[in-house]
CSV table of C-alpha atoms in Angstrom, one decimal:
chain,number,residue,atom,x,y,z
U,1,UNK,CA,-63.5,-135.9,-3.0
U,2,UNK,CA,-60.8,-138.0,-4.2
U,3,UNK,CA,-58.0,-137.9,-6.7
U,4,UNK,CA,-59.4,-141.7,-8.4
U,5,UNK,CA,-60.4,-142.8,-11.5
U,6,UNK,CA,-64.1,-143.4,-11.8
U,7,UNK,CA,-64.7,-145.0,-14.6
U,8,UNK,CA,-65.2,-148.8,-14.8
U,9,UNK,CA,-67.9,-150.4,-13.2
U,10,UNK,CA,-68.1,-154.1,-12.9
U,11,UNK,CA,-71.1,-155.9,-11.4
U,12,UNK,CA,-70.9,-157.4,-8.1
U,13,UNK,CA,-72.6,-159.0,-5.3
U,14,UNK,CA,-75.2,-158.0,-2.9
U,15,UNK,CA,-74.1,-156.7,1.1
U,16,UNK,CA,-74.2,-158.7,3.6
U,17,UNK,CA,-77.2,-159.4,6.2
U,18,UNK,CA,-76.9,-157.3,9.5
U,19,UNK,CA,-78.2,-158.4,12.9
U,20,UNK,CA,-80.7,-156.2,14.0
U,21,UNK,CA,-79.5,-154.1,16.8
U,22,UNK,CA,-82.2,-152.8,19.7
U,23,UNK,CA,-82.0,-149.0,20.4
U,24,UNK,CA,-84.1,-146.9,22.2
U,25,UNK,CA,-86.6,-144.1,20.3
U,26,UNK,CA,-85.0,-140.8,19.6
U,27,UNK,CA,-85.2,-137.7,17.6
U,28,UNK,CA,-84.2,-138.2,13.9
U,29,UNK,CA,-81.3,-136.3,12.4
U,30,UNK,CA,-82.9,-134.2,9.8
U,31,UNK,CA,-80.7,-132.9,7.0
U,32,UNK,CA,-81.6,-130.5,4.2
U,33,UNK,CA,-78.5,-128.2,2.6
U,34,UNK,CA,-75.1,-128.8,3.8
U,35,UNK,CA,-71.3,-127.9,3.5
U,36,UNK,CA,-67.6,-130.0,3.4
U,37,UNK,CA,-65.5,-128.4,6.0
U,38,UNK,CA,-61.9,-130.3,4.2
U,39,UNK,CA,-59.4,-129.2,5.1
U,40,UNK,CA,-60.1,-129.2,8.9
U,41,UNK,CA,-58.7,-132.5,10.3
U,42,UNK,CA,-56.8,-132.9,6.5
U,43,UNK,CA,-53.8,-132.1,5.1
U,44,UNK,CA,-50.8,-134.3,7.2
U,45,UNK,CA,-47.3,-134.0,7.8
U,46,UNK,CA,-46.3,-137.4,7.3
U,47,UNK,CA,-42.6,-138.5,7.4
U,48,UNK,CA,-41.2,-140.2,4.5
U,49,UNK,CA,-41.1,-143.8,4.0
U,50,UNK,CA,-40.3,-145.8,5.6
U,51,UNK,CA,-41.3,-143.9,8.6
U,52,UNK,CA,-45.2,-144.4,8.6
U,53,UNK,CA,-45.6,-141.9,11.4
U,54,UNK,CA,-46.8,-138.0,11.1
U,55,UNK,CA,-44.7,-135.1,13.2
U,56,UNK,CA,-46.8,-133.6,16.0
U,57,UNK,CA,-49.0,-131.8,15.7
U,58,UNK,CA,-50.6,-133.8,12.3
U,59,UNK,CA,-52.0,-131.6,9.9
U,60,UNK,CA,-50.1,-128.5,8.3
U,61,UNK,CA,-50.4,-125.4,10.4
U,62,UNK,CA,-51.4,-122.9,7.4
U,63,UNK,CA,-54.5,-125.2,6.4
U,64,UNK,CA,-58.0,-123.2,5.8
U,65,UNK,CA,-60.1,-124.0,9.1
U,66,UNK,CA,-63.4,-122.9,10.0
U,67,UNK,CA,-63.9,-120.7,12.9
U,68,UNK,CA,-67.1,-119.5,14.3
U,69,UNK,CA,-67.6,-116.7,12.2
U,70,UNK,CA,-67.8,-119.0,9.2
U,71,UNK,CA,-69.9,-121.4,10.9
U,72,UNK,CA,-72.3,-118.9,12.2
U,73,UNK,CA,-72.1,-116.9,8.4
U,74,UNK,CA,-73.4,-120.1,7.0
U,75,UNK,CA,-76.0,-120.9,9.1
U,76,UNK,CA,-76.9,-117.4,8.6
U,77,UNK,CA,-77.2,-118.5,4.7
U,78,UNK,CA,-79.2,-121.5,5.4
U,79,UNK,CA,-76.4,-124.3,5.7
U,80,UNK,CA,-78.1,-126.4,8.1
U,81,UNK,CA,-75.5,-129.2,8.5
U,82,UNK,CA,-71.8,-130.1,7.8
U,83,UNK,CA,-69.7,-132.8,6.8
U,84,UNK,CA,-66.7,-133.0,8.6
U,85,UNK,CA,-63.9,-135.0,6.9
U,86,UNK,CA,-61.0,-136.2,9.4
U,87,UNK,CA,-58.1,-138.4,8.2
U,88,UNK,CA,-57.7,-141.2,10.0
U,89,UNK,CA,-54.0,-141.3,9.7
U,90,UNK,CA,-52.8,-139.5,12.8
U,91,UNK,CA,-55.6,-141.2,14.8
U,92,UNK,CA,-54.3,-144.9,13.8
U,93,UNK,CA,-50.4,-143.9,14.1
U,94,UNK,CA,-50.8,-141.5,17.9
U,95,UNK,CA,-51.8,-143.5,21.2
U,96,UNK,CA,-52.1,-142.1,24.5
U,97,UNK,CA,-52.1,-138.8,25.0
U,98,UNK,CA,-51.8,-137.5,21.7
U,99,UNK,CA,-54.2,-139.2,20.6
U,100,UNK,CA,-56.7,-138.0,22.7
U,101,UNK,CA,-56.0,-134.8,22.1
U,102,UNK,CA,-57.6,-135.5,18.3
U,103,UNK,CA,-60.2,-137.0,19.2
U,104,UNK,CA,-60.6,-134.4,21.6
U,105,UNK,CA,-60.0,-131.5,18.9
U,106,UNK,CA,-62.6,-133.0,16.6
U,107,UNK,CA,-65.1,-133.3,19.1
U,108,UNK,CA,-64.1,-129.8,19.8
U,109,UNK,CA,-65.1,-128.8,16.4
U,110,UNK,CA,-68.2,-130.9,16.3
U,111,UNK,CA,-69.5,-128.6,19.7
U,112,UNK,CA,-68.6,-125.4,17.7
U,113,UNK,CA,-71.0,-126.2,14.8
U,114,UNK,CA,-73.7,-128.0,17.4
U,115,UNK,CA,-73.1,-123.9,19.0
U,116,UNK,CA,-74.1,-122.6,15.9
U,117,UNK,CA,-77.4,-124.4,15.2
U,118,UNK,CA,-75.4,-127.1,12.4
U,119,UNK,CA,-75.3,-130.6,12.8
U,120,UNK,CA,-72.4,-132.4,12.0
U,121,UNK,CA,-71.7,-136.1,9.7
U,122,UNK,CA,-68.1,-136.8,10.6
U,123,UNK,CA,-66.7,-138.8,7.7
U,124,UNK,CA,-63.7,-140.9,7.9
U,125,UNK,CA,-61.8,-139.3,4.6
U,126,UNK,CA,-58.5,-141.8,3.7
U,127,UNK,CA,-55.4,-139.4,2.0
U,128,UNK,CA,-55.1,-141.3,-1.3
U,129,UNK,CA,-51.6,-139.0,-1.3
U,130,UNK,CA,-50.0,-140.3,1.9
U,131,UNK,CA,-47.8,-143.8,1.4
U,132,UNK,CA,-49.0,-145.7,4.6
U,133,UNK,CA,-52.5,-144.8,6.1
U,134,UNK,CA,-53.8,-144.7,2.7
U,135,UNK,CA,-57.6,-146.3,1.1
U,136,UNK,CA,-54.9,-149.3,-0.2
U,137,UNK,CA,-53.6,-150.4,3.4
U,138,UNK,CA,-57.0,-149.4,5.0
U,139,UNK,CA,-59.6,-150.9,3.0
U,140,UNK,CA,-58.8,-151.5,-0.4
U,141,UNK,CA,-59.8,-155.2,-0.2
U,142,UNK,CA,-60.9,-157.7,2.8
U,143,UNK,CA,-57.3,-158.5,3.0
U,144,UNK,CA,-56.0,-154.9,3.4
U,145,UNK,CA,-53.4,-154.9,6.5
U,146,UNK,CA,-55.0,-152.1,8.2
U,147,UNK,CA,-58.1,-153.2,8.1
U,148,UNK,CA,-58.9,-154.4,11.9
U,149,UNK,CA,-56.8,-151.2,13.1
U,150,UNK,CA,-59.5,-149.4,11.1
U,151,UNK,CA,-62.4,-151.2,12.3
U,152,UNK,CA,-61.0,-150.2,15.6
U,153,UNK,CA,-61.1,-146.9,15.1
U,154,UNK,CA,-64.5,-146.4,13.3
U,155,UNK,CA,-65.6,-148.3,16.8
U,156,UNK,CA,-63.5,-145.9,18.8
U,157,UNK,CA,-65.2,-142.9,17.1
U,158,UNK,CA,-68.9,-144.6,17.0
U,159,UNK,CA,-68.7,-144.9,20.8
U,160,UNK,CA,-67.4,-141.2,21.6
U,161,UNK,CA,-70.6,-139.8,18.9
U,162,UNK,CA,-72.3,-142.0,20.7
U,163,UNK,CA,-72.6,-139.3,24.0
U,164,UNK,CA,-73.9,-136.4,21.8
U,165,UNK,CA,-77.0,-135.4,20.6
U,166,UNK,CA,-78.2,-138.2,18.0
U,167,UNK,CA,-80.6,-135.4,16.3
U,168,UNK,CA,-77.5,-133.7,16.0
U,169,UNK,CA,-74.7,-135.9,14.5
U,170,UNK,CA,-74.0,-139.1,12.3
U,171,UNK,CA,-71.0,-141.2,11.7
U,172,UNK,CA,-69.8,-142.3,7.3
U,173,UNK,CA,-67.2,-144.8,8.5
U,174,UNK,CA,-65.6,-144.0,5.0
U,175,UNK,CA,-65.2,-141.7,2.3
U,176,UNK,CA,-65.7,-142.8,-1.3
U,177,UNK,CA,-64.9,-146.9,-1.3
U,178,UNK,CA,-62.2,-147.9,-3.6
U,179,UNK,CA,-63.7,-151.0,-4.8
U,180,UNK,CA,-65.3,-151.2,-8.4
U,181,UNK,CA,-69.2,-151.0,-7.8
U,182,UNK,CA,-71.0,-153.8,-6.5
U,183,UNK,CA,-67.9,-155.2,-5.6
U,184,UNK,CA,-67.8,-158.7,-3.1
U,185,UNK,CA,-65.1,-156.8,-1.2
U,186,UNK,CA,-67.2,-154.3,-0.2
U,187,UNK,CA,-70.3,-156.0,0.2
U,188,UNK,CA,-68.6,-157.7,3.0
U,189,UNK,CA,-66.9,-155.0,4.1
U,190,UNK,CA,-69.5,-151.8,4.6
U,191,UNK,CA,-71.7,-154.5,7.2
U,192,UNK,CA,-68.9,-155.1,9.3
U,193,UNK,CA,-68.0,-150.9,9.3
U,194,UNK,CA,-71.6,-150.7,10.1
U,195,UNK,CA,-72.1,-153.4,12.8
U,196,UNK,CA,-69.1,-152.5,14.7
U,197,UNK,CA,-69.9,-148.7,15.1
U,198,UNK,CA,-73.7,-150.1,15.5
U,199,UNK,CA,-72.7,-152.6,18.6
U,200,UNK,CA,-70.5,-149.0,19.8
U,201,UNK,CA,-73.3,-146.2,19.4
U,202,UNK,CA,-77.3,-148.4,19.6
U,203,UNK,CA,-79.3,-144.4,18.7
U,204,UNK,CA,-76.5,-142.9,16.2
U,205,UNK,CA,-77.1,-142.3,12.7
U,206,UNK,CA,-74.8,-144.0,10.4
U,207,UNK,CA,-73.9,-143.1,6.9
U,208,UNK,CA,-73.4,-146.2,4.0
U,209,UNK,CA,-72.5,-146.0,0.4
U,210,UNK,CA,-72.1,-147.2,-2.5
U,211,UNK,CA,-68.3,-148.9,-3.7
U,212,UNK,CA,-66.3,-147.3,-6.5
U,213,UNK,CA,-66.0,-144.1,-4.9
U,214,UNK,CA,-69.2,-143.1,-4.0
U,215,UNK,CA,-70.6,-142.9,-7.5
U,216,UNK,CA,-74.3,-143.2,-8.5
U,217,UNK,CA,-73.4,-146.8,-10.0
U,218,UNK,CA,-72.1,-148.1,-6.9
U,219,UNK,CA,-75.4,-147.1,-5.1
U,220,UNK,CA,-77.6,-149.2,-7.2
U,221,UNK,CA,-75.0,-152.2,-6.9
U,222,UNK,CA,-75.9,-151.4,-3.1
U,223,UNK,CA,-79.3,-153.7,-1.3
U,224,UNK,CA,-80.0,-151.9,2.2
U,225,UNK,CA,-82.6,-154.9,3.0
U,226,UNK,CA,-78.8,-157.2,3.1
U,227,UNK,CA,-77.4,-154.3,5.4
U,228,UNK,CA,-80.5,-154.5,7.7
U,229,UNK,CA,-79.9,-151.4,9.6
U,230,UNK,CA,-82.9,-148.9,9.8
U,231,UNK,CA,-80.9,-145.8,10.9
U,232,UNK,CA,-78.9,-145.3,7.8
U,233,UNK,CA,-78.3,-142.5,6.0
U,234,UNK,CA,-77.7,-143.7,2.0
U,235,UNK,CA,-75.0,-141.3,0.0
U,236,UNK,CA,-73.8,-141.1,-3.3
U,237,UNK,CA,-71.3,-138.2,-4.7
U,238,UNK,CA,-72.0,-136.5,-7.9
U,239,UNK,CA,-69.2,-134.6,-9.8
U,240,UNK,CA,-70.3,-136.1,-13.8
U,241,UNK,CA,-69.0,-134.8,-15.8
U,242,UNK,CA,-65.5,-134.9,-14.8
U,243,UNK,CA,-64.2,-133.2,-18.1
U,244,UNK,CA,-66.5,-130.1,-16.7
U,245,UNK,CA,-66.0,-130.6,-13.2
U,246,UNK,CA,-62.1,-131.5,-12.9
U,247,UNK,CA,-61.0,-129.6,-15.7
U,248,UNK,CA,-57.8,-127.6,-14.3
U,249,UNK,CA,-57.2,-130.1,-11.5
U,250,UNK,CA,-53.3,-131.0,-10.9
U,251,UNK,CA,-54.4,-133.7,-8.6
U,252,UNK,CA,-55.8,-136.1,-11.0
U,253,UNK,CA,-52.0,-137.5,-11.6
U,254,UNK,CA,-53.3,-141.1,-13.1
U,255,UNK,CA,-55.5,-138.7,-15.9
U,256,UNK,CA,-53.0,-136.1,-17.2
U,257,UNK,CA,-55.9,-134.3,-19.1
U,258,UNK,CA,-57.5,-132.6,-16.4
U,259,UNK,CA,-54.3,-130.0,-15.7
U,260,UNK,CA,-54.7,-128.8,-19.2
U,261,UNK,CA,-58.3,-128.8,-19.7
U,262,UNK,CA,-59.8,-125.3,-19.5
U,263,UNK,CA,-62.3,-123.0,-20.9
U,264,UNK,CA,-64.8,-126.3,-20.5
U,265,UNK,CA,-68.4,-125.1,-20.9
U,266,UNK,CA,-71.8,-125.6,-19.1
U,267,UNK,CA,-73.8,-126.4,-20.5
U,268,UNK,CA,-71.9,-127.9,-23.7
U,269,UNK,CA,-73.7,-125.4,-25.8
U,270,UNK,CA,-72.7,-122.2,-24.3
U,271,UNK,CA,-69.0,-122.9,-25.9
U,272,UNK,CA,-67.7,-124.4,-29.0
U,273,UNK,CA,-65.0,-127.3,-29.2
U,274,UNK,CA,-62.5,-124.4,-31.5
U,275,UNK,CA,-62.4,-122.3,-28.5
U,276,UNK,CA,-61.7,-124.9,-25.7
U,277,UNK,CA,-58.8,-126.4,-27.7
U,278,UNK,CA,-57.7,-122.5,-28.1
U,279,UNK,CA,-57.6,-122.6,-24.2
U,280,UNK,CA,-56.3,-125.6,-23.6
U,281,UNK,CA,-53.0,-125.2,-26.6
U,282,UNK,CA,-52.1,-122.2,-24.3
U,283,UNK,CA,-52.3,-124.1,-20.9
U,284,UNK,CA,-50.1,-126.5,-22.6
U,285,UNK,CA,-47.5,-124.0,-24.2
U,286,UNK,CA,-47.1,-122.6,-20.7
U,287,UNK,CA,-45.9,-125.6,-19.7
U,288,UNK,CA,-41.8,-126.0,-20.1
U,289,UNK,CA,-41.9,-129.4,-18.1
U,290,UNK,CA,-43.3,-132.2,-19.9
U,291,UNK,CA,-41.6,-133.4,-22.9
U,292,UNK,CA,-43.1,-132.4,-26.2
U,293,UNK,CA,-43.9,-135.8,-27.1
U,294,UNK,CA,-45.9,-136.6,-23.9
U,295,UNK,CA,-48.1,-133.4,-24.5
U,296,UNK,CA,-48.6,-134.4,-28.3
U,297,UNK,CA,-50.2,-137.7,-27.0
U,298,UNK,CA,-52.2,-135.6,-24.6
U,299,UNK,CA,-53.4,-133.3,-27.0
U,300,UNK,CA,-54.7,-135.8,-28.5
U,301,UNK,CA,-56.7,-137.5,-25.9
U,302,UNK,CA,-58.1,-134.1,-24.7
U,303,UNK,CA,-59.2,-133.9,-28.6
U,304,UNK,CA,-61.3,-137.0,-28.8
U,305,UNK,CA,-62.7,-136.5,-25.1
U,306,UNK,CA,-64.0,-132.6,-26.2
U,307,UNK,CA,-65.6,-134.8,-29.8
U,308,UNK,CA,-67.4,-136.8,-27.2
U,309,UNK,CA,-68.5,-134.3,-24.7
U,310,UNK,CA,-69.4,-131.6,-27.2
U,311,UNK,CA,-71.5,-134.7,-29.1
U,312,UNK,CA,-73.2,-135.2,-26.1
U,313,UNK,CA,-74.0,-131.5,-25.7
U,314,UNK,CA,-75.0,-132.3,-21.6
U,315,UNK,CA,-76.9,-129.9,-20.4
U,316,UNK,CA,-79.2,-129.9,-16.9
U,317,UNK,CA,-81.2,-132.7,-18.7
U,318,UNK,CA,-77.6,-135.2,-18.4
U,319,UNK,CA,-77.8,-134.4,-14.8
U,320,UNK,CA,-81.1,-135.2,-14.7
U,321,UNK,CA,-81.0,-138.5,-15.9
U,322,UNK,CA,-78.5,-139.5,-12.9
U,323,UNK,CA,-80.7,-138.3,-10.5
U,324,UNK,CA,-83.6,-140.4,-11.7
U,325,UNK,CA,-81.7,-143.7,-11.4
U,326,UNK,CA,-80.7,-142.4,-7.3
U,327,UNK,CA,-84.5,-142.1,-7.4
U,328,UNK,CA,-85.5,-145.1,-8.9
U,329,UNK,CA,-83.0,-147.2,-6.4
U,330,UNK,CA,-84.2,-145.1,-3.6
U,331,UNK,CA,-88.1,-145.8,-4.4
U,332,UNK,CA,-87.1,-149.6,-5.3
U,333,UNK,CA,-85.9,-150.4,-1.6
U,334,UNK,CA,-88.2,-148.0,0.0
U,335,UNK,CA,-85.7,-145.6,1.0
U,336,UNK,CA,-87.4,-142.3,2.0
U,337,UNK,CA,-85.6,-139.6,-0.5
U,338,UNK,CA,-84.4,-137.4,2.4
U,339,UNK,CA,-82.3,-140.7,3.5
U,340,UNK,CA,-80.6,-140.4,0.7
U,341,UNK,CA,-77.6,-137.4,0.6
U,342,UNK,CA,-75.7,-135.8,-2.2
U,343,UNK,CA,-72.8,-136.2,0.0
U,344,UNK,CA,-70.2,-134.4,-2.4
U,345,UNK,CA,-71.1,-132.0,-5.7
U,346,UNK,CA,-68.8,-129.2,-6.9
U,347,UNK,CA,-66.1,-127.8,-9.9
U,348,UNK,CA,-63.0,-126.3,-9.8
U,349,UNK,CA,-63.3,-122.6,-10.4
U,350,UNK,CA,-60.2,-120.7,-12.0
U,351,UNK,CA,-58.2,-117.9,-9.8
U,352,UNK,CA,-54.9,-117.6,-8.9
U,353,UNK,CA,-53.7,-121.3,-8.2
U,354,UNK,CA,-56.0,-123.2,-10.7
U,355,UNK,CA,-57.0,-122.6,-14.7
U,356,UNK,CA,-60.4,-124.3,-14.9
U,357,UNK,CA,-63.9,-123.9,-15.5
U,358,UNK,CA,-65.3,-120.7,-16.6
U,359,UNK,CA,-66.9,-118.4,-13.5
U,360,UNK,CA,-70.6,-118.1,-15.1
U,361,UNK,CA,-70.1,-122.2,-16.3
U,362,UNK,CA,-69.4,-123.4,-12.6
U,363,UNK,CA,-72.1,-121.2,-11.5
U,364,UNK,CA,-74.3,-122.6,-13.8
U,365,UNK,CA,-73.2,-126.3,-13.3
U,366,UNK,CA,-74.0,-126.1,-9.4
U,367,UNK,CA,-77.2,-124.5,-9.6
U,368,UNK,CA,-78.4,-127.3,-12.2
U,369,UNK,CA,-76.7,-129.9,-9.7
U,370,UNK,CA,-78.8,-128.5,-6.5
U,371,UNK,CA,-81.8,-127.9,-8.4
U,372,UNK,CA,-82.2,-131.0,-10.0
U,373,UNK,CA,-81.3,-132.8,-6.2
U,374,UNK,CA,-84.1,-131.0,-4.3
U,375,UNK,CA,-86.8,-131.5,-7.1
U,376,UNK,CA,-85.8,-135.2,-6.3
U,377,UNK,CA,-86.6,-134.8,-2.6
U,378,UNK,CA,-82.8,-135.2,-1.8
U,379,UNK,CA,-80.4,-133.2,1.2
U,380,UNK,CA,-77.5,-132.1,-0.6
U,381,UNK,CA,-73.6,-131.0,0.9
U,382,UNK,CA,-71.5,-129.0,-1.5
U,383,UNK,CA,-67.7,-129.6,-2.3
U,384,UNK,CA,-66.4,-127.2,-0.2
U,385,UNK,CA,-66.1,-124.4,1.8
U,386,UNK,CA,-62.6,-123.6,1.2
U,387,UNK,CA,-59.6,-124.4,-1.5
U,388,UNK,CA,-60.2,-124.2,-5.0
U,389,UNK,CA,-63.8,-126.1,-5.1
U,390,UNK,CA,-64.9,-123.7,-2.5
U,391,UNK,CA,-67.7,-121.5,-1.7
U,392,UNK,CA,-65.5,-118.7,-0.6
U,393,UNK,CA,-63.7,-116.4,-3.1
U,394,UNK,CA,-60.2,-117.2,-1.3
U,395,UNK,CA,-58.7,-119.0,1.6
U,396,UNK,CA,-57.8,-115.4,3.3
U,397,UNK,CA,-61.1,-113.0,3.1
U,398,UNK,CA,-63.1,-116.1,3.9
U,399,UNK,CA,-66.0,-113.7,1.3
U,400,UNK,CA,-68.9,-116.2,0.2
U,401,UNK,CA,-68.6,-115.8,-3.6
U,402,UNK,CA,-72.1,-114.2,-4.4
U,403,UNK,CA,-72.4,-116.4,-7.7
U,404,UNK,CA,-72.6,-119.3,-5.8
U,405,UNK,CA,-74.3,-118.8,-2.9
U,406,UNK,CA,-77.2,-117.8,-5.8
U,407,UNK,CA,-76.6,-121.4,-7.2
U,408,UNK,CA,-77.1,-123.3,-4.2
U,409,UNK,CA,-79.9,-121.1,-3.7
U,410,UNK,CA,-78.3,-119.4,-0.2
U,411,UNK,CA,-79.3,-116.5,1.6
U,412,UNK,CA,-77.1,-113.2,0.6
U,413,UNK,CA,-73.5,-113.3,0.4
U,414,UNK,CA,-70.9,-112.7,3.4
U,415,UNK,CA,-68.1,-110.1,2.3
């Protein structure tokens, strides 16, 4: 998941052709229900600019990590994979011996779920928030100037997945493409991702996607027959609609709605517009920060968004009507649906740190998400085990949250 705007979608070009690429017959990776494991190799002490180097080690100390108690607790539940996310930063600005130590760390943590019967996609995940190794410098366009440092390090990575168990682990080269969908940037782009950990790793299963940020428009701007790779995984993130599923977040910075929207419901017609707004005027009188003026021009955005959305009414049947389209694209090119992932799905709950959606709402939400993905034939990963998004209750107690594990349809609930 990323802190983006996902809203405009311009038409673009087709990918690319591949050259075909001999490999040897293996056992397929086989994915059904899956987890994020963010924060893991996330969350980076970077120095300040102009520094564009991280302090050693990389990622903040006090970050929410899996251990094997978690791991084995949701294989327990019937998690049968995970998606690791790992920032690419620290392994673009270390060398030598440091940077072995990540990659040895993350293959470290890739054994550890292999141990407790999970595979593993590693996803390169881009820090929007950092102010050098960011989706910009990396691979916001074909000119982007860390672009052949990046294509360096998706080989580097390819060729050390490459050893493991293919049945066991794939490689998404990136995490939610900036580019507006169908974009020509990214049609050229994703191909040469793809060859170059293809000409590293002949029997791995690799991961493409769609441009503007992984959304369901950017998969149907996508042709696998111009990618011509057989081992593919396809993945598309679902998190519509955002005023349900973001409400509450302080991260989305460019949309200044979301940290006062509250109270949201799901579906549309277990609420009422009058009671939202009720919510939402109270987030915003607790807030002694922003000028008066800037919250009055707020206030009235977050008014005409709650007209459209409660004018809509969405229900499961909205969600259903996304799915369909993945579908139709899928059965168009002759994808088989379990090669196509719901690689991200989620809302913020409300506790402590965050005022957002409604317990019984959220629960609600993901259990109409997951149901509608598996009566399309489609593996699914849920947005996340930890943080705010998470399918435990807190950071600290690590306790599955019994609501959700009924929504995605889990085995009991770890306390």
């Amino acid at each position: 998941m990323r802190a983006v705007t996902r809203r405009h979608v311009v038409a673009g070009l087709g990918a690319l052709a591949m050259p075909s690429v001999a490999r040897a017959e293996t056992r397929a990776l086989r994915l059904r229900r899956g987890m994020n494991l963010w924060p893991w190799f996330s969350l980076t002490r970077e120095f300040p600019a102009p520094r564009t180097d991280y302090d050693w080690p990389p990622f903040q100390p006090d970050r929410a990590i899996p251990v094997r108690g978690d791991l084995a607790a949701l294989r327990s539940a019937g998690i049968d994979f995970v998606r690791l996310p790992v920032d690419p930063g620290p392994l673009l600005a270390f060398s030598g011996a440091q940077r072995e130590r990540l990659f040895s760390d993350i293959l470290g943590a890739i054994e550890l779920a292999n141990d407790e019967a999970l595979s593993v996609i590693v996803n390169l995940h881009p820090n929007g928030a950092t102010h050098h190794y960011n989706p910009r410098n990396l691979v916001g366009d074909v000119t982007a100037p860390l672009f052949t440092r990046y294509l360096g390090l998706v080989r580097d990575i390819a060729a050390r997945l490459a050893r493991l168990d293919p049945a066991r682990i794939a490689f998404e080269p990136l995490n939610e493409p900036p580019q507006s969908c169908g974009a020509a940037d990214w049609s050229v782009m994703q191909p040469e991702l793809l060859r170059t950990a293809r000409a590293a790793a002949p029997n791995l299963t690799l991961v493409a996607t769609g441009a503007c940020g992984g959304m369901v428009a950017g998969l149907e701007a996508l042709d696998p027959a111009r990618i011509g790779d057989p081992n593919l995984v396809y993945t598309f993130h679902f998190y519509e609609p955002y005023v349900f599923s973001h409400q509450g977040a302080p991260w989305m910075s460019g949309e200044p709605i979301y940290r006062y929207l509250n109270a949201v419901p799901w579906p549309a017609s277990a609420g009422a517009k009058q009671k939202t707004l009720a919510a939402v005027a109270a987030r915003m009188a607790a807030d002694a920060k922003t000028p008066a003026a800037d919250k009055r021009e707020v206030a009235a955005t977050i008014d005409r968004v709650l007209d459209e959305y409660f004018n809509a009414n969405p229900d499961k049947r909205f969600i259903e009507r996304y799915f369909a389209r993945v579908a139709a694209w899928a059965d168009r090119h002759r994808i088989a649906r379990e090669r196509v992932l719901l690689g991200e799905f989620g809302a913020l709950r409300s506790d402590e740190r965050y005022v957002a959606a409604p317990a019984a709402d959220r629960a609600r939400y993901v259990r109409d998400v997951r149901e509608t993905c598996e009566a399309a034939g489609m593996p699914w990963a849920f947005w996340n085990l930890f943080d705010g998004m998470g399918l435990t209750v807190d950071d600290w107690s690590r306790a599955f949250d019994p609501a959700i594990v009924a929504a995605l349809g889990l085995r009991g609930a770890r306390g």
